[in-house]
CSV table of C-alpha atoms and ligand atoms in Angstrom, one decimal:
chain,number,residue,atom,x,y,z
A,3,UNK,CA,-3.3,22.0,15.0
A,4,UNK,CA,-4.0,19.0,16.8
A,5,UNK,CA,-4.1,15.6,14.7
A,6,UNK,CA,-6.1,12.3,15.7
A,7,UNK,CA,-4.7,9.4,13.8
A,8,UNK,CA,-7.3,5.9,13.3
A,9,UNK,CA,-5.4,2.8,13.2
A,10,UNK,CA,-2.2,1.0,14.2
A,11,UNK,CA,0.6,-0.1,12.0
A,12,UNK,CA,3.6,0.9,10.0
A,13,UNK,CA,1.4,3.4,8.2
A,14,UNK,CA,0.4,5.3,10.7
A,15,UNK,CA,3.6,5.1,12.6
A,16,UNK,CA,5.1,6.9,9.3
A,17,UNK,CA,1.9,9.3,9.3
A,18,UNK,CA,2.4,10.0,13.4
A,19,UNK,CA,6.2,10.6,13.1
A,20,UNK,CA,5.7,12.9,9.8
A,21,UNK,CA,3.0,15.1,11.9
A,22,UNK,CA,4.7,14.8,15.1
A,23,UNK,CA,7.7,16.7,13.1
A,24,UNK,CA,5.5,19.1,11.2
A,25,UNK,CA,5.6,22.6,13.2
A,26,UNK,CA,2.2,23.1,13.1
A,27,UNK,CA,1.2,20.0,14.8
A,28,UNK,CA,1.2,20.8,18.7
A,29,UNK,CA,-0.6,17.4,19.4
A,30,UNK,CA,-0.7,14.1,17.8
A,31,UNK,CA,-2.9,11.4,19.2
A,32,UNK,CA,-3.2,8.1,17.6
A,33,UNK,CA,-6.2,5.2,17.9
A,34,UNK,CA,-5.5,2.6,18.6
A,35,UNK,CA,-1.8,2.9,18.0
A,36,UNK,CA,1.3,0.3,19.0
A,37,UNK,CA,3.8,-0.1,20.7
A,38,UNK,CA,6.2,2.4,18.9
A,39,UNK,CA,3.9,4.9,17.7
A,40,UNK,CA,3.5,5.4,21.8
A,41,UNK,CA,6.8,7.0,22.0
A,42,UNK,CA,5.8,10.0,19.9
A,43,UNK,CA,1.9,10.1,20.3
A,44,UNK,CA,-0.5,9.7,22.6
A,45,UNK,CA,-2.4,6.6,22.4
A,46,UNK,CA,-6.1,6.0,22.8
A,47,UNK,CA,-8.3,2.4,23.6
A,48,UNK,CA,-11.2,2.7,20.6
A,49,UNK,CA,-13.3,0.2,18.2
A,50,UNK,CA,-12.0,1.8,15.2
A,51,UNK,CA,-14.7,0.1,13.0
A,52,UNK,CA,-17.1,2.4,15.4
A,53,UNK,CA,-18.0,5.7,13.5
A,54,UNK,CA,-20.1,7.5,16.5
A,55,UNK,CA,-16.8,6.6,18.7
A,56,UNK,CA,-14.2,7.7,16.3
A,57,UNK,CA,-16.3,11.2,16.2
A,58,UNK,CA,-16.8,11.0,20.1
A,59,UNK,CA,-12.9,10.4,20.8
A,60,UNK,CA,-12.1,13.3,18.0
A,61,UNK,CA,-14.5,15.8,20.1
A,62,UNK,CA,-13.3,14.9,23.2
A,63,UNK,CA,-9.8,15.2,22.4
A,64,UNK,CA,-10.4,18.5,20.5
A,65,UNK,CA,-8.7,18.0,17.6
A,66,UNK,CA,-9.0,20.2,13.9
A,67,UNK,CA,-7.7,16.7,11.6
A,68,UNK,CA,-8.6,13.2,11.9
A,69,UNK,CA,-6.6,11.1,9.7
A,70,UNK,CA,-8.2,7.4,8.6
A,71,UNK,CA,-5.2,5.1,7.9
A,72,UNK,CA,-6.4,1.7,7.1
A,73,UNK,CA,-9.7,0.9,4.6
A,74,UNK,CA,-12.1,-1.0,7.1
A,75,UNK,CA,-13.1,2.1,9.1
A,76,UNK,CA,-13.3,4.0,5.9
A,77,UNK,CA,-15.6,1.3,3.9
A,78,UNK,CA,-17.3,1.4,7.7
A,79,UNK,CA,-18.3,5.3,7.0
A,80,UNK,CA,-15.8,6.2,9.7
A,81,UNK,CA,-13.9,9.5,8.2
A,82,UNK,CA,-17.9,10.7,6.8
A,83,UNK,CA,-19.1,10.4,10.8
A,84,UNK,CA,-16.4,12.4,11.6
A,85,UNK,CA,-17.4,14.9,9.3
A,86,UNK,CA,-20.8,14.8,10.4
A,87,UNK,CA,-19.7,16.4,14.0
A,88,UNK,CA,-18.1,18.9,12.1
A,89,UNK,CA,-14.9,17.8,12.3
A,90,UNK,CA,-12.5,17.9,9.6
A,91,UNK,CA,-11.6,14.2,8.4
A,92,UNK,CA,-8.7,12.7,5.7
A,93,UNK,CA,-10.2,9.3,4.1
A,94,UNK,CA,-13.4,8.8,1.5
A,95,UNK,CA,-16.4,8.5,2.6
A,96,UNK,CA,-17.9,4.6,2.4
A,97,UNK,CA,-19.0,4.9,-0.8
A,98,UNK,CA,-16.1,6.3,-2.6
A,99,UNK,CA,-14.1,4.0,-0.7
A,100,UNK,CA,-15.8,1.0,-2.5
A,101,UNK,CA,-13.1,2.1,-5.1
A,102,UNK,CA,-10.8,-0.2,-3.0
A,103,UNK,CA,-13.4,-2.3,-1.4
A,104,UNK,CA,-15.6,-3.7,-4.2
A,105,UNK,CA,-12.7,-4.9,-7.6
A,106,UNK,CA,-15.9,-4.7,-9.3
A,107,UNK,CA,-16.9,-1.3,-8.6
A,108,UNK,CA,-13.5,-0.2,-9.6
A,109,UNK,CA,-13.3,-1.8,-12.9
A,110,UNK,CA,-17.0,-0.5,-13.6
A,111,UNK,CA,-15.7,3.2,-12.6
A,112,UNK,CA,-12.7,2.7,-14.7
A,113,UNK,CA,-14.4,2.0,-17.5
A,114,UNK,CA,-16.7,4.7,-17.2
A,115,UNK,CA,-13.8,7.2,-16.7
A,116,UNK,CA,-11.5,5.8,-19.7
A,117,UNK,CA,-9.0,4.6,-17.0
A,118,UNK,CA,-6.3,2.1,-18.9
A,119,UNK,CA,-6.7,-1.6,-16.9
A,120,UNK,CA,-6.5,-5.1,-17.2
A,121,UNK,CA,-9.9,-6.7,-19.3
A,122,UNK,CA,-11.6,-8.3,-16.7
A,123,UNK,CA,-14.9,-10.4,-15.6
A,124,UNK,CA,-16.9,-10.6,-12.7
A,125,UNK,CA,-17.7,-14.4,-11.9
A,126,UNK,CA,-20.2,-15.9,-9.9
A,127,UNK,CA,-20.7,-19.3,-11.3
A,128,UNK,CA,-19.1,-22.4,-11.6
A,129,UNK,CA,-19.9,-22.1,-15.3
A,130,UNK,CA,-18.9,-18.2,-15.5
A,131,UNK,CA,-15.5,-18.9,-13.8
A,132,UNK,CA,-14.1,-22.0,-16.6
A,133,UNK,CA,-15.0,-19.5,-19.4
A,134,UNK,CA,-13.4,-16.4,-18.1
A,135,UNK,CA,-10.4,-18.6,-17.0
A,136,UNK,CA,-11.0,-19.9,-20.7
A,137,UNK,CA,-10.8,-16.2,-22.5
A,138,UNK,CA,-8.0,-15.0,-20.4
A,139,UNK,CA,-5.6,-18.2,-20.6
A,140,UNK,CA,-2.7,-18.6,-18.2
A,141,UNK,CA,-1.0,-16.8,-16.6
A,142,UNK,CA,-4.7,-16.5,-14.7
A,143,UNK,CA,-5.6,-13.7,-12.1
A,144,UNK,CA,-8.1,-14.5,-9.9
A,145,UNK,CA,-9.7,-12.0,-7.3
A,146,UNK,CA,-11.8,-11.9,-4.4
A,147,UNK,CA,-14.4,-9.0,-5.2
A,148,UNK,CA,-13.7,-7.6,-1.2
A,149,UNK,CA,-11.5,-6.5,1.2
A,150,UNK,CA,-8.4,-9.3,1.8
A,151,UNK,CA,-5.3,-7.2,2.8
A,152,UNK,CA,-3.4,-7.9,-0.4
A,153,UNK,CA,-4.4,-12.0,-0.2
A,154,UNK,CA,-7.4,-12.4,-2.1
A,155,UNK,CA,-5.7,-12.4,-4.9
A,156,UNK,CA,-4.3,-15.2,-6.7
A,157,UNK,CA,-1.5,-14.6,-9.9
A,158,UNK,CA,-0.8,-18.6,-10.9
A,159,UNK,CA,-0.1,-20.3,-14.0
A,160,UNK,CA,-2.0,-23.5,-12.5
A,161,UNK,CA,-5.6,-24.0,-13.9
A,162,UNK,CA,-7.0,-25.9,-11.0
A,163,UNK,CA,-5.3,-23.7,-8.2
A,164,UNK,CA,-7.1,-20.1,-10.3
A,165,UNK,CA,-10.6,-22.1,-10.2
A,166,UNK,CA,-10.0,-23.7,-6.7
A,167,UNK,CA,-9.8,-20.2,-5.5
A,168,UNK,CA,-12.5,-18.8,-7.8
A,169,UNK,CA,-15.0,-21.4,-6.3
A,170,UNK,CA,-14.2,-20.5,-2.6
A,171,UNK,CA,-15.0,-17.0,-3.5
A,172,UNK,CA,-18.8,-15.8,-3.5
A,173,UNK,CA,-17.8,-13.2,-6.4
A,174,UNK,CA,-14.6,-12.7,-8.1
A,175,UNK,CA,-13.0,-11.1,-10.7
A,176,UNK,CA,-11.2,-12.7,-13.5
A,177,UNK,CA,-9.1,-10.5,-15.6
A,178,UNK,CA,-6.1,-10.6,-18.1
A,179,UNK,CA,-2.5,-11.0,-16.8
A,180,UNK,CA,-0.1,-7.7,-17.1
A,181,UNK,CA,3.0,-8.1,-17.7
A,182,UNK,CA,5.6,-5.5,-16.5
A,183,UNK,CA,6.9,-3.6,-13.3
A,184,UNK,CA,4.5,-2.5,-11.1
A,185,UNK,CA,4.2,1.0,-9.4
A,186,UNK,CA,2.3,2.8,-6.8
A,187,UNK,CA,1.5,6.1,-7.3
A,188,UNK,CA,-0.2,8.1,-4.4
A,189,UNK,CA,-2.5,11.5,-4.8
A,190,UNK,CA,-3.7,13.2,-2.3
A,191,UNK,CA,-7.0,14.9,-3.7
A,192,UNK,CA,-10.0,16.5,-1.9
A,193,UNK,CA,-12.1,15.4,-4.6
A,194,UNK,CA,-11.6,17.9,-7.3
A,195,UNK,CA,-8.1,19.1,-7.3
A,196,UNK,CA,-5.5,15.7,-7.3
A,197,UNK,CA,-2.1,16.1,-6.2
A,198,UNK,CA,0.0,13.6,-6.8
A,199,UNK,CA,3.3,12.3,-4.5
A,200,UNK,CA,6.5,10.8,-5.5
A,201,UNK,CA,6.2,7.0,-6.7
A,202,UNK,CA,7.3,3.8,-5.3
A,203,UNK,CA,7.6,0.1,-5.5
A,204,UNK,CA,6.2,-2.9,-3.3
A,205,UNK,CA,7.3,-6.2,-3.0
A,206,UNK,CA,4.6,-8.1,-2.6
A,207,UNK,CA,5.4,-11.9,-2.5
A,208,UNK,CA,6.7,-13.0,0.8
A,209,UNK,CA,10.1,-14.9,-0.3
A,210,UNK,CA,13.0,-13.3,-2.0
A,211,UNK,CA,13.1,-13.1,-6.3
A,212,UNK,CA,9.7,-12.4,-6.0
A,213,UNK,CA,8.5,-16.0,-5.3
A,214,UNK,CA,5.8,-17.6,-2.7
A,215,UNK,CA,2.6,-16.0,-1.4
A,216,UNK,CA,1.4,-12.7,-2.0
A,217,UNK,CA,1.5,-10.5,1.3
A,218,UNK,CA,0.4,-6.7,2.2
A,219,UNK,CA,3.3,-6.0,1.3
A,220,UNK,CA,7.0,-7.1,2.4
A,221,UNK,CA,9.3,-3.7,1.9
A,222,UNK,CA,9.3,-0.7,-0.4
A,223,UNK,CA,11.6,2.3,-2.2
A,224,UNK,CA,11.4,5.5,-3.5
A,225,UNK,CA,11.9,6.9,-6.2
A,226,UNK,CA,12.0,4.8,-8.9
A,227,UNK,CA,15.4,5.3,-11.2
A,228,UNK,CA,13.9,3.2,-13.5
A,229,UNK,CA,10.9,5.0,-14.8
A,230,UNK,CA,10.2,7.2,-16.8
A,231,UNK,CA,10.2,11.2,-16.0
A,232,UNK,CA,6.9,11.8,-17.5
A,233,UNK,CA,5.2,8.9,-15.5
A,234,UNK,CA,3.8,10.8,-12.5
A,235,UNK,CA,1.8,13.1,-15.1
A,236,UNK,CA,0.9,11.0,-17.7
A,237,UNK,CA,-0.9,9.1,-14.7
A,238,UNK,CA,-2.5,11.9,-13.4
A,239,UNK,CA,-3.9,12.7,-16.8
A,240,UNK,CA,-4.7,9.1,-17.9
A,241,UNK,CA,-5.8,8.0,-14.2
A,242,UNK,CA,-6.1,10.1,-11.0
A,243,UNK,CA,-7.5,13.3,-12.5
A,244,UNK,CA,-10.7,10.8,-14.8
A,245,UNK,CA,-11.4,8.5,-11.8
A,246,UNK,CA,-11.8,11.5,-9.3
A,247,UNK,CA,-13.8,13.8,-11.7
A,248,UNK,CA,-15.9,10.3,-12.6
A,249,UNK,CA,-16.7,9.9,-8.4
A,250,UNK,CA,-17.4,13.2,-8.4
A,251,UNK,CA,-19.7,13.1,-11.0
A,252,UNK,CA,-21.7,10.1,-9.4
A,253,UNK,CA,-22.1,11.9,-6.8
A,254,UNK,CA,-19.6,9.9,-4.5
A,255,UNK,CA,-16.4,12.8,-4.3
A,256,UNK,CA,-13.4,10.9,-3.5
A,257,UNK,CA,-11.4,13.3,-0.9
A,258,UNK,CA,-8.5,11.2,1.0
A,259,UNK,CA,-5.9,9.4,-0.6
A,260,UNK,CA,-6.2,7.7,-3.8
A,261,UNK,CA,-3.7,5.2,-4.4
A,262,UNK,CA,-2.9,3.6,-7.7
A,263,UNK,CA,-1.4,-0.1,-8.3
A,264,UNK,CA,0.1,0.1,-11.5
A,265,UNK,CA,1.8,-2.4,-14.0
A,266,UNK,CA,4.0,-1.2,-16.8
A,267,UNK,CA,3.2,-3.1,-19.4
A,268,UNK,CA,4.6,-3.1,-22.7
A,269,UNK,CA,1.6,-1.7,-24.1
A,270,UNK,CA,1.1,1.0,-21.7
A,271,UNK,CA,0.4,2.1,-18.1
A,272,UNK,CA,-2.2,0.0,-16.4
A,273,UNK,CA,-4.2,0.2,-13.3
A,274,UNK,CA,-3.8,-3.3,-11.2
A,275,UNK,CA,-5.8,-1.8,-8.8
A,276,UNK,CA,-7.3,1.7,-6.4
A,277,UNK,CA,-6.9,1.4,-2.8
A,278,UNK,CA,-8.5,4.2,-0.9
A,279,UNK,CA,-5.7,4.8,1.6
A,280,UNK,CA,-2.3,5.1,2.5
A,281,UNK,CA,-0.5,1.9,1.2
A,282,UNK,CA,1.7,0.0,3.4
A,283,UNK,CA,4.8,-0.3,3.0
A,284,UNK,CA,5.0,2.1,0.3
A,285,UNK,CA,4.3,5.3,2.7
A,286,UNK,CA,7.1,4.5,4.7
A,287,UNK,CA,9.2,5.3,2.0
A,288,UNK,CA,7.2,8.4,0.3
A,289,UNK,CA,6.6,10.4,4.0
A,290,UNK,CA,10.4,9.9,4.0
A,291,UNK,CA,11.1,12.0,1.4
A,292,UNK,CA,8.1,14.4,1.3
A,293,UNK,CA,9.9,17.8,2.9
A,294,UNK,CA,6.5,19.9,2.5
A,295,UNK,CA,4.8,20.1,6.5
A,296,UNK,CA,2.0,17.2,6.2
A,297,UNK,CA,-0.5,18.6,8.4
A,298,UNK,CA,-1.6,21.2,6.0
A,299,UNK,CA,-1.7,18.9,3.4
A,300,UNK,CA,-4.1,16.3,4.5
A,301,UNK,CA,-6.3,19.2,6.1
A,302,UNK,CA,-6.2,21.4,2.6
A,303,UNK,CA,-7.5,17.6,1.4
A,304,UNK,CA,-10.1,17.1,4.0
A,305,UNK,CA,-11.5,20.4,3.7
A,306,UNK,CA,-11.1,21.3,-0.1
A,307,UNK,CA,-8.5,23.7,-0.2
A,308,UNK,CA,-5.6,22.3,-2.3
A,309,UNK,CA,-5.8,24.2,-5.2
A,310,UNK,CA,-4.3,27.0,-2.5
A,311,UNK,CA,-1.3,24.8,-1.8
A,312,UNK,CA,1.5,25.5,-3.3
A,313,UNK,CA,3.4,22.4,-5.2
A,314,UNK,CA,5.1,19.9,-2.4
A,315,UNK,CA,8.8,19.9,-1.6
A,316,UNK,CA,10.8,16.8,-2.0
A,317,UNK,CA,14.1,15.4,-1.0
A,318,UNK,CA,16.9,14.5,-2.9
A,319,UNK,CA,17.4,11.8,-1.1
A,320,UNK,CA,16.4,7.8,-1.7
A,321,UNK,CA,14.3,5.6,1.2
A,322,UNK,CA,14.3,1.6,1.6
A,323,UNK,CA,11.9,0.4,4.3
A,324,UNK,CA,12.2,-3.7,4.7
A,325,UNK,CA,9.6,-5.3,6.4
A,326,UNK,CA,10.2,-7.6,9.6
A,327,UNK,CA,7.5,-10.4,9.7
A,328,UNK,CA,6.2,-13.2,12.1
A,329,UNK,CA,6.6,-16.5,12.1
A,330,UNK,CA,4.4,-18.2,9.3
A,331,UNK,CA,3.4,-15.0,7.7
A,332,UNK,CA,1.0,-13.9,5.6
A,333,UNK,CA,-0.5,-17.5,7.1
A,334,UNK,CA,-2.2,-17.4,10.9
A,335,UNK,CA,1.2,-15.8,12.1
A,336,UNK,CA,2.7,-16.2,15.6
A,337,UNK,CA,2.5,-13.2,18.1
A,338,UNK,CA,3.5,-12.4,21.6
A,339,UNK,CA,7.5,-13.1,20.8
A,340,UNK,CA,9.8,-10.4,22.7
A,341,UNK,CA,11.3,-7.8,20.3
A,342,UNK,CA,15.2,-7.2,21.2
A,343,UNK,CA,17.2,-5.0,19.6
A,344,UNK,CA,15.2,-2.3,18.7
A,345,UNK,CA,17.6,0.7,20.2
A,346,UNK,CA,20.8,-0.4,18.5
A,347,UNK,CA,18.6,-0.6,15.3
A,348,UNK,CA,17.5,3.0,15.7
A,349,UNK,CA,21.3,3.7,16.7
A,350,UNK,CA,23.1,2.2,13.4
A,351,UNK,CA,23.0,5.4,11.8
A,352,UNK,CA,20.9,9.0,12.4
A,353,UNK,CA,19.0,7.8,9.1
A,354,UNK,CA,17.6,4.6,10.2
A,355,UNK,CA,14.6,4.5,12.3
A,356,UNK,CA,12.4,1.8,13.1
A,357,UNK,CA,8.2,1.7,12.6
A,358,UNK,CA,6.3,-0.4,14.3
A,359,UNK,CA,3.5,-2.5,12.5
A,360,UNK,CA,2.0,-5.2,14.4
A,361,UNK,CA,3.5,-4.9,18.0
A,362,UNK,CA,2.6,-3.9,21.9
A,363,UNK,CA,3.9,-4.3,25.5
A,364,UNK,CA,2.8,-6.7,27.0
A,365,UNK,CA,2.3,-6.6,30.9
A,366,UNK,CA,6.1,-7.2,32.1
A,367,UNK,CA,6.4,-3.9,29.5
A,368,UNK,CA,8.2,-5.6,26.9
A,369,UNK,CA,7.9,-4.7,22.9
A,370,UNK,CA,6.6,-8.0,21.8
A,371,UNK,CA,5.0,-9.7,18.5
A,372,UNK,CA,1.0,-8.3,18.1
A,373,UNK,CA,0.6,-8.9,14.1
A,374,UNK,CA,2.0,-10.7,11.1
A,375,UNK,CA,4.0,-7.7,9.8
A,376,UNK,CA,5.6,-6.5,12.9
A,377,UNK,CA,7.9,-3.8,11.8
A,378,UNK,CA,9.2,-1.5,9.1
A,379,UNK,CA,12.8,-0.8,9.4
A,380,UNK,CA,13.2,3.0,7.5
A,381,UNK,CA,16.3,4.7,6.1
A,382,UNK,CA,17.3,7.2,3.7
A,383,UNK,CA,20.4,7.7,2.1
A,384,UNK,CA,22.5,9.4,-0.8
A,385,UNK,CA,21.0,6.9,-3.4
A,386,UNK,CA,18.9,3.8,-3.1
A,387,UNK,CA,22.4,1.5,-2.2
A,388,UNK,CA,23.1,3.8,0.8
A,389,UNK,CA,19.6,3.8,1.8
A,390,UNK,CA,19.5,0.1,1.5
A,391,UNK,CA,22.3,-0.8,3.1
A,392,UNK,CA,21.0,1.5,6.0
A,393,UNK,CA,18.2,-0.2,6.1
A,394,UNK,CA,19.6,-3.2,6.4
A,395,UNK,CA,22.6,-2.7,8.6
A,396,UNK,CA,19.3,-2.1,11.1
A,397,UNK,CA,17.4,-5.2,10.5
A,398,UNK,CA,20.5,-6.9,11.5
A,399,UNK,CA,20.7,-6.1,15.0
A,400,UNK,CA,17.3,-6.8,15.2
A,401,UNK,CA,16.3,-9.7,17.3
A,402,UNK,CA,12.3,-11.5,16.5
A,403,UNK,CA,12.5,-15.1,16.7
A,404,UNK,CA,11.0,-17.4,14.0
A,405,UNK,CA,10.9,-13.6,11.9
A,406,UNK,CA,11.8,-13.5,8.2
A,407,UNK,CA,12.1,-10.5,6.5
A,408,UNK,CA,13.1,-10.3,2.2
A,409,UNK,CA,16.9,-9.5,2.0
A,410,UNK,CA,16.4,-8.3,-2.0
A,411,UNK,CA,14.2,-5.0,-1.3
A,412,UNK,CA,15.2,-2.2,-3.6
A,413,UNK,CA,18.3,-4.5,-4.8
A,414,UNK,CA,18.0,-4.0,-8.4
A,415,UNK,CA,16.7,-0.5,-8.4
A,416,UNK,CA,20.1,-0.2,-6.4
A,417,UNK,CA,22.0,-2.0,-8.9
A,418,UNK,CA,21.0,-0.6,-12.0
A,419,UNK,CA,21.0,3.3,-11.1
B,96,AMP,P1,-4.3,-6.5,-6.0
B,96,AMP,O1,-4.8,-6.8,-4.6
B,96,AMP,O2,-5.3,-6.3,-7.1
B,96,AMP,O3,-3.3,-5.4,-5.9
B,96,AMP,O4,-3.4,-7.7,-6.4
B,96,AMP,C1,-2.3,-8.1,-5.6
B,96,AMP,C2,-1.1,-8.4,-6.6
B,96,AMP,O5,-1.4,-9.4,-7.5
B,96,AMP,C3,-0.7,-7.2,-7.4
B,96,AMP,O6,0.2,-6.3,-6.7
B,96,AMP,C4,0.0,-7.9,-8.5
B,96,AMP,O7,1.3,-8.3,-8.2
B,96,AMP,C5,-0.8,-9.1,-8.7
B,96,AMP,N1,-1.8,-8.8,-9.8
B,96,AMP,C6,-3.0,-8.4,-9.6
B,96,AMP,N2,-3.7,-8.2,-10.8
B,96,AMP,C7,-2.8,-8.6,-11.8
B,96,AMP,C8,-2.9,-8.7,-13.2
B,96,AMP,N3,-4.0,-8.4,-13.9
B,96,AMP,N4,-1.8,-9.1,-13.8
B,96,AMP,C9,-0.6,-9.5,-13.2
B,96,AMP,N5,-0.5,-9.4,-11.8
B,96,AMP,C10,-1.6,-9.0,-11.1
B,97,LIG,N1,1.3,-2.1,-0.3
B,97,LIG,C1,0.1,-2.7,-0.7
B,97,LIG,C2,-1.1,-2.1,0.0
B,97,LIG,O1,-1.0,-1.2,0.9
B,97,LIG,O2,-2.2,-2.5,-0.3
């Protein structure tokens, strides 16, 4: 099979490197790819916002999968006008994907579907804003009803910062704080049967102890020693399986990758939010320990076949991935700062590779800076301390000036198991 990959960061580093190891695969191209993801897949120039070209580039190349990585091409329609030229594609279609790009289009599925989440309001007003803010009380959650990459949402005990940031949004949603751990549980459905993978657990806020701005996402680990055995299913019976059967039923089937932001709360599992994709960093960790081929798995997905599949293979093992940002990130961060170190990192031990997020050569062919979250160092290990001190035995010959990166991903997990 040959696999055509849409977008270009950690994610689909992670995605290229799984397929590029999956014995099936006997091609994996990637558009528009980085700087790393060069090394194991052929990269092609395209506006991946650009449907018709997506399709185009997929024909031309020949290939039997396309796999949409990041939400704007799929809230663009992309993966549906790939399936339009009668080409197998892994992603929603635009309107399913409004599960992650419209908050209030989730909650409204959610509550149509019996899906446990946070009481919320959608706000407009001035007026509608001070009495949701009012209702809910502090700690307030305030959020952008649209795309943002993981910063349209504000979590702040501060009554003039929540409505400060309500105001500068055209619509938002106001909703009840949850209190508790969060997880992210990934299913891979086709829009009927839902398979769920292996959980794991995002840092979000950019500074260490879980303080300062929220971010995509600053490091991840899998699995959780921490949570309960039965989690996985009781979320597939209380979350994954309703919402699919409730797109499905509106005629919107979800087929792609459902993701689920969850908070355990003391009163129960609830859904922070859906994304319609891949997280990042969380995949990083979860392709690292996911044994079963992926190829199959996202075509049995794309063209409704995974009630054939038999269940997925997993690995004993535990993953850390720690992200290494820019200067000033998750503001306007810095780019075009060289990137040294990069082999030793990949040489500290056989189970520590580096992805590459936001990076490229620039024309003396140097790896340099191209995003905020430039890379995603990987490892796996005996147990979640082995994997983490892999992980970060790498980050330290790494070399990005002005970079921070969190040093406490996975520390506690590590700790406690
Ligand atoms: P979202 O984009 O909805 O995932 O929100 C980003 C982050 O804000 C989440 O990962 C949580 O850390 C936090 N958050 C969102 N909604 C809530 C909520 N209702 N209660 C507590 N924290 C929340
Ligand atoms: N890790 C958060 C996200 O991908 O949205």
């Amino acid at each position: 099979m040959k696999v055509l990959v849409i977008g270009g960061g950690a994610r689909e580093h992670a995605l290229c490197r799984s397929l590029a190891h999956d014995p099936d695969v006997t091609a994996v191209h990637c558009a528009p790819g980085n700087a790393g993801i060069a090394e194991i897949a052929e990269l092609h120039p395209v506006d991946v916002l650009d449907g018709a070209a997506v399709a185009a580039l997929a024909a031309e190349l020949d290939v039997q999968l396309v796999v949409v990585g990041p939400e704007a091409p799929l809230v663009a329609g992309v993966a549906e006008a790939v399936r339009q030229r009668g080409i197998a594609a892994f992603g929603p279609s635009a309107l399913a994907a409004q599960l992650e790009g419209s908050k209030a289009f989730a909650k409204d599925v959610m509550e149509a579907a019996g899906v446990p989440t946070a009481r919320s309001r959608v706000c407009s007003t001035a007026e509608e804003v001070d009495a949701a803010l009012d209702t809910f009380g502090a700690p307030y959650v305030v959020k952008d009803d649209g795309l943002a990459a993981g910063k349209g949402v504000v979590v702040t005990g501060d009554r003039a910062e929540a409505r400060n940031h309500a105001l500068a949004c055209d619509r938002v949603v106001i909703e009840e704080f949850l209190d508790g751990p969060e997880v992210s549980l990934f299913a891979v459905t086709d829009g009927e049967t839902v398979v769920p993978l292996q959980p794991a657990q995002d840092f979000k806020r950019a500074l260490d102890g879980d303080r300062g701005p929220n971010t995509g996402g600053m490091g991840a680990y899998s699995p959780l020693p921490w949570a309960e055995p039965g989690l996985v299913d009781e979320v597939r019976h209380k979350v994954l399986q309703p919402t699919v059967d409730e797109l499905r039923r509106r005629g919107m089937p979800f087929s792609g990758l459902l993701y689920a932001g969850l908070a355990i709360t003391s009163r129960g599992v609830r859904v922070i939010e859906f994304n319609a994709r891949f997280g990042d960093p969380e995949t990083q960790v979860v392709l690292a320990r996911l044994r079963t081929p992926l190829a199959r798995l996202l075509h049995a997905a794309a063209t409704g076949e995974l009630a054939q599949l038999p269940p997925l293979s997993w690995s004993e093992q535990a993953a850390v991935t720690v992200v290494i940002a820019s200067h000033n990130y998750p503001g306007t961060p810095r780019t075009g700062d060289p990137i040294n170190g990069l082999e030793e990192a990949g040489d500290t031990a056989e189970e520590a590779y580096v992805l590459h997020a936001g990076t490229k050569r620039d024309a003396d062919g140097r790896t340099v800076s191209a995003g905020g979250r430039v890379l995603s160092v990987t490892a796996t290990g005996a147990d979640l301390a082995a994997a983490r001190a892999g992980a970060y035995r790498a980050v330290s010959r790494i070399r990005l000036d002005g970079s921070h990166h969190r040093s406490d991903i996975a520390a506690r997990a590590a700790a406690d198991s």
